[in-house]
Amino acid sequence: MAGGTAKNDQWRLAEVSGLERDRALLGRASTAERVADILRDRIAEGYFPPGARLSEESIGGALGVSRNTLREAFRLLTHERLLVHELNRGVFVRVVTVEDLDDIYRVRTLVECAAVRSLGKEPHDARVRAAVAAVEAAVQAGEAASGARAWQDLSTANIRFHQGIVALAGSPRTDELMRGVLAELRLVFHVMADPRRFHAPYLTRNRQIVEALQAGDAAEAERLLQSYLEDSRAQLSGAYAQHIAEE
């Protein structure tokens, strides 16, 4: 029991040390929405593992926000299905179910493929060219992470790739929707034993998609993306179901 307590204390120290750097992002007009943005990004980066209890005292102190502000941020993220409140126990990072995972992929296929389809034919305007460049940058970051065998960084780069795909639509509302969806997906990847297995094989496919986008062939990019998402869902859903069964 003592060993478990010490381990929890060490995790809490690590938890707040990174958040203190995020304090500057709040500015003078800090809000619950901005706090939620920071915590959502941290979840998407794998910073908070599924099942972890979030300490109001340590997180609020690290970010320099009131307990009421932090509780409102927690409520926002609970609504987004990233956190769960357990009576008399506190707030925890949610553990995704297999059914949730299948639904996440349904949403991803609808939104990401539609974002690519919306590009239509060339010529693309400056906004689209900048969005495609951001997708290319995410691919390059993934390739660099793979070369360095930095598998968690590869996972993060892959999330950024898909955020970039969604950004092709030029819709802030869609971007906001998918930030939560992709953060929820990251909760699944965070508990898998071998992130390399689930990300490295898709690097080549990421490269093929961005090259189709750069060539102005939205139809080919959509075809590649839909096949990619179908294969990814099948692979991850099966592995995750097995992982849950073994817990």
Coordinates of C-alpha atoms in Angstrom, one line a residue, residues 6-242:
A6 CA 4.5 6.8 -3.2
K7 CA 3.9 6.0 -6.8
N8 CA 0.8 8.1 -6.9
D9 CA 2.6 11.0 -5.2
Q10 CA 5.4 10.8 -7.9
W11 CA 2.7 10.8 -10.6
R12 CA 1.1 13.9 -9.2
L13 CA 4.4 15.8 -9.0
A14 CA 5.0 14.9 -12.7
E15 CA 1.4 15.9 -13.5
V16 CA 1.7 19.5 -12.2
S17 CA 5.3 20.1 -13.4
G18 CA 4.2 20.1 -17.0
L19 CA 1.0 22.1 -16.4
E20 CA 3.0 25.0 -14.8
R21 CA 4.4 25.7 -18.2
D22 CA 0.9 26.0 -19.6
R23 CA 0.0 28.7 -17.0
A24 CA 1.3 31.4 -19.3
L25 CA -1.2 30.4 -22.0
L26 CA -4.1 31.5 -19.8
G27 CA -3.2 35.2 -19.8
R28 CA -5.1 37.6 -17.6
A29 CA -8.5 36.7 -18.8
S30 CA -8.4 33.1 -17.8
T31 CA -11.6 31.1 -18.4
A32 CA -12.9 27.6 -17.8
E33 CA -13.0 27.2 -21.6
R34 CA -9.3 28.0 -21.9
V35 CA -8.5 25.7 -19.0
A36 CA -10.5 23.0 -20.8
D37 CA -8.5 23.6 -24.0
I38 CA -5.2 23.1 -22.2
L39 CA -6.4 19.9 -20.4
R40 CA -7.9 18.6 -23.7
D41 CA -4.6 19.1 -25.5
R42 CA -2.8 17.4 -22.6
I43 CA -5.1 14.4 -22.9
A44 CA -4.6 14.2 -26.6
E45 CA -0.8 14.2 -26.1
G46 CA -1.1 11.2 -23.7
Y47 CA -0.1 13.3 -20.7
F48 CA -3.0 12.1 -18.5
P49 CA -3.5 8.3 -18.7
P50 CA -7.0 6.7 -18.8
G51 CA -8.3 6.0 -15.3
A52 CA -6.0 8.7 -13.7
R53 CA -7.6 10.8 -10.9
L54 CA -7.3 14.6 -11.6
S55 CA -6.4 16.5 -8.4
E56 CA -8.2 19.8 -8.1
E57 CA -5.5 21.1 -5.8
S58 CA -2.5 20.3 -7.8
I59 CA -3.9 21.2 -11.2
G60 CA -5.6 24.4 -10.0
G61 CA -2.3 25.4 -8.3
A62 CA -0.2 24.6 -11.4
L63 CA -2.5 26.7 -13.7
G64 CA -3.2 29.4 -11.1
V65 CA -7.0 29.2 -11.4
S66 CA -9.8 29.0 -8.9
R67 CA -11.4 25.8 -7.8
N68 CA -14.7 26.9 -9.4
T69 CA -13.0 27.7 -12.7
L70 CA -11.3 24.3 -12.7
R71 CA -14.6 22.5 -11.8
E72 CA -16.3 24.1 -14.7
A73 CA -13.5 23.0 -17.0
F74 CA -13.9 19.5 -15.7
R75 CA -17.7 19.7 -16.4
L76 CA -17.0 20.8 -20.0
L77 CA -14.6 17.8 -20.6
T78 CA -17.0 15.4 -18.9
H79 CA -19.6 16.5 -21.4
E80 CA -17.1 15.8 -24.2
R81 CA -16.7 12.2 -22.7
L82 CA -13.0 12.8 -21.8
L83 CA -13.5 12.8 -18.1
V84 CA -15.9 11.1 -15.7
H85 CA -17.1 12.2 -12.2
E86 CA -17.4 9.5 -9.6
L87 CA -19.4 10.4 -6.5
N88 CA -17.3 10.8 -3.4
R89 CA -14.2 9.8 -5.3
G90 CA -13.4 12.7 -7.7
V91 CA -12.8 13.3 -11.4
F92 CA -11.0 10.7 -13.5
V93 CA -9.8 10.4 -17.1
R94 CA -12.4 8.2 -18.9
V95 CA -11.7 4.7 -20.0
V96 CA -13.1 4.3 -23.5
T97 CA -15.2 1.2 -24.3
V98 CA -15.0 -0.9 -27.5
E99 CA -18.4 0.5 -28.5
D100 CA -17.1 4.0 -28.1
L101 CA -14.1 3.2 -30.3
D102 CA -16.3 2.0 -33.1
D103 CA -18.4 5.1 -32.9
I104 CA -15.3 7.3 -32.9
Y105 CA -14.3 5.8 -36.2
R106 CA -17.8 6.3 -37.6
V107 CA -17.5 10.0 -36.8
R108 CA -13.9 10.2 -38.1
T109 CA -14.9 8.7 -41.4
L110 CA -17.9 11.0 -41.9
V111 CA -15.9 14.2 -41.0
E112 CA -12.4 13.5 -42.4
C113 CA -13.6 12.2 -45.7
A114 CA -16.0 15.1 -46.1
A115 CA -13.3 17.6 -45.3
V116 CA -11.1 16.1 -48.1
R117 CA -14.1 15.9 -50.5
S118 CA -14.9 19.6 -49.9
L119 CA -11.6 20.6 -51.6
G120 CA -13.0 19.8 -55.1
K121 CA -10.8 20.7 -58.0
E122 CA -7.8 22.9 -58.2
P123 CA -6.8 25.7 -58.1
H124 CA -6.7 25.9 -54.3
D125 CA -6.7 29.2 -52.5
A126 CA -4.1 30.4 -50.0
R127 CA -6.1 28.9 -47.0
V128 CA -6.2 25.5 -48.5
R129 CA -2.5 25.6 -49.5
A130 CA -1.6 26.5 -46.0
A131 CA -3.8 23.7 -44.6
V132 CA -2.2 21.1 -46.9
A133 CA 1.2 22.4 -45.8
A134 CA 0.2 21.8 -42.2
V135 CA -0.7 18.2 -43.1
E136 CA 2.7 17.8 -44.8
A137 CA 4.4 19.1 -41.7
A138 CA 2.6 16.5 -39.5
V139 CA 3.7 13.8 -41.9
Q140 CA 7.3 15.0 -41.7
A141 CA 7.1 15.1 -37.9
G142 CA 5.8 11.5 -37.9
E143 CA 8.6 10.4 -40.2
A144 CA 11.2 12.1 -37.9
A145 CA 9.7 10.5 -34.8
S146 CA 9.8 7.1 -36.4
G147 CA 13.4 7.5 -37.4
A148 CA 14.2 8.5 -33.8
R149 CA 12.1 5.5 -32.5
A150 CA 10.1 8.1 -30.4
W151 CA 6.8 6.2 -30.6
Q152 CA 4.8 8.5 -28.4
D153 CA 5.9 11.4 -30.5
L154 CA 4.8 9.4 -33.6
S155 CA 1.4 8.9 -32.0
T156 CA 1.1 12.6 -31.4
A157 CA 2.2 13.4 -35.0
N158 CA -0.4 11.1 -36.3
I159 CA -3.1 12.9 -34.3
R160 CA -1.8 16.2 -35.7
F161 CA -2.1 14.7 -39.2
H162 CA -5.7 13.9 -38.8
Q163 CA -6.4 17.3 -37.2
G164 CA -4.8 18.8 -40.3
I165 CA -7.1 16.7 -42.5
V166 CA -10.1 18.1 -40.7
A167 CA -8.8 21.6 -41.0
L168 CA -8.9 21.4 -44.8
A169 CA -12.7 22.1 -44.4
G170 CA -11.9 25.6 -43.0
S171 CA -14.6 25.1 -40.3
P172 CA -13.8 26.2 -36.7
R173 CA -16.8 24.2 -35.5
T174 CA -15.6 21.0 -37.1
D175 CA -12.1 21.6 -35.8
E176 CA -13.5 22.0 -32.3
L177 CA -15.6 18.8 -32.7
M178 CA -12.7 16.7 -33.8
R179 CA -10.3 18.0 -31.1
G180 CA -12.5 16.2 -28.6
V181 CA -13.0 13.1 -30.8
L182 CA -9.3 12.7 -31.4
A183 CA -8.4 13.3 -27.8
E184 CA -10.9 10.5 -26.9
L185 CA -9.1 8.3 -29.5
R186 CA -5.8 9.0 -27.8
L187 CA -7.1 7.5 -24.6
V188 CA -7.3 4.2 -26.5
F189 CA -3.8 4.5 -27.9
H190 CA -2.4 5.4 -24.5
V191 CA -3.2 2.0 -23.0
M192 CA -2.0 -0.1 -25.9
A193 CA 1.3 -1.9 -25.2
D194 CA 3.0 -1.2 -28.6
P195 CA 2.2 2.2 -30.1
R196 CA 4.7 1.5 -32.9
R197 CA 2.5 -1.3 -34.1
F198 CA -0.5 1.0 -34.5
H199 CA 1.2 4.0 -36.0
A200 CA 4.4 3.1 -37.9
P201 CA 2.6 1.1 -40.7
Y202 CA 0.4 4.1 -41.5
L203 CA 3.2 6.5 -42.1
T204 CA 3.5 5.4 -45.7
R205 CA -0.3 5.8 -46.1
N206 CA -0.1 9.3 -44.6
R207 CA 2.5 10.2 -47.1
Q208 CA 0.4 8.9 -50.0
I209 CA -2.6 10.9 -48.8
V210 CA -0.7 14.2 -48.5
E211 CA 0.9 13.6 -52.0
A212 CA -2.6 13.2 -53.5
L213 CA -3.6 16.4 -51.8
Q214 CA -0.5 18.3 -53.1
A215 CA -1.3 17.0 -56.6
G216 CA -4.9 18.4 -56.3
D217 CA -6.5 15.0 -56.5
A218 CA -9.1 15.2 -53.8
A219 CA -10.9 12.1 -55.0
E220 CA -7.8 9.9 -54.7
A221 CA -7.0 11.4 -51.3
E222 CA -10.5 10.6 -50.1
R223 CA -10.3 7.0 -51.4
L224 CA -7.0 6.5 -49.7
L225 CA -8.2 8.0 -46.5
Q226 CA -11.4 6.0 -46.3
S227 CA -9.5 2.7 -46.8
Y228 CA -7.0 3.9 -44.2
L229 CA -9.7 4.5 -41.6
E230 CA -11.4 1.2 -42.3
D231 CA -8.2 -0.7 -41.8
S232 CA -7.2 1.2 -38.8
R233 CA -10.6 0.7 -37.1
A234 CA -10.5 -3.0 -37.7
Q235 CA -7.0 -3.4 -36.4
L236 CA -7.4 -1.2 -33.3
S237 CA -10.9 -2.4 -32.4
G238 CA -9.8 -6.0 -32.3
A239 CA -6.6 -5.3 -30.3
Y240 CA -8.4 -3.0 -27.9
A241 CA -11.2 -5.5 -27.3
Q242 CA -8.6 -8.1 -26.4

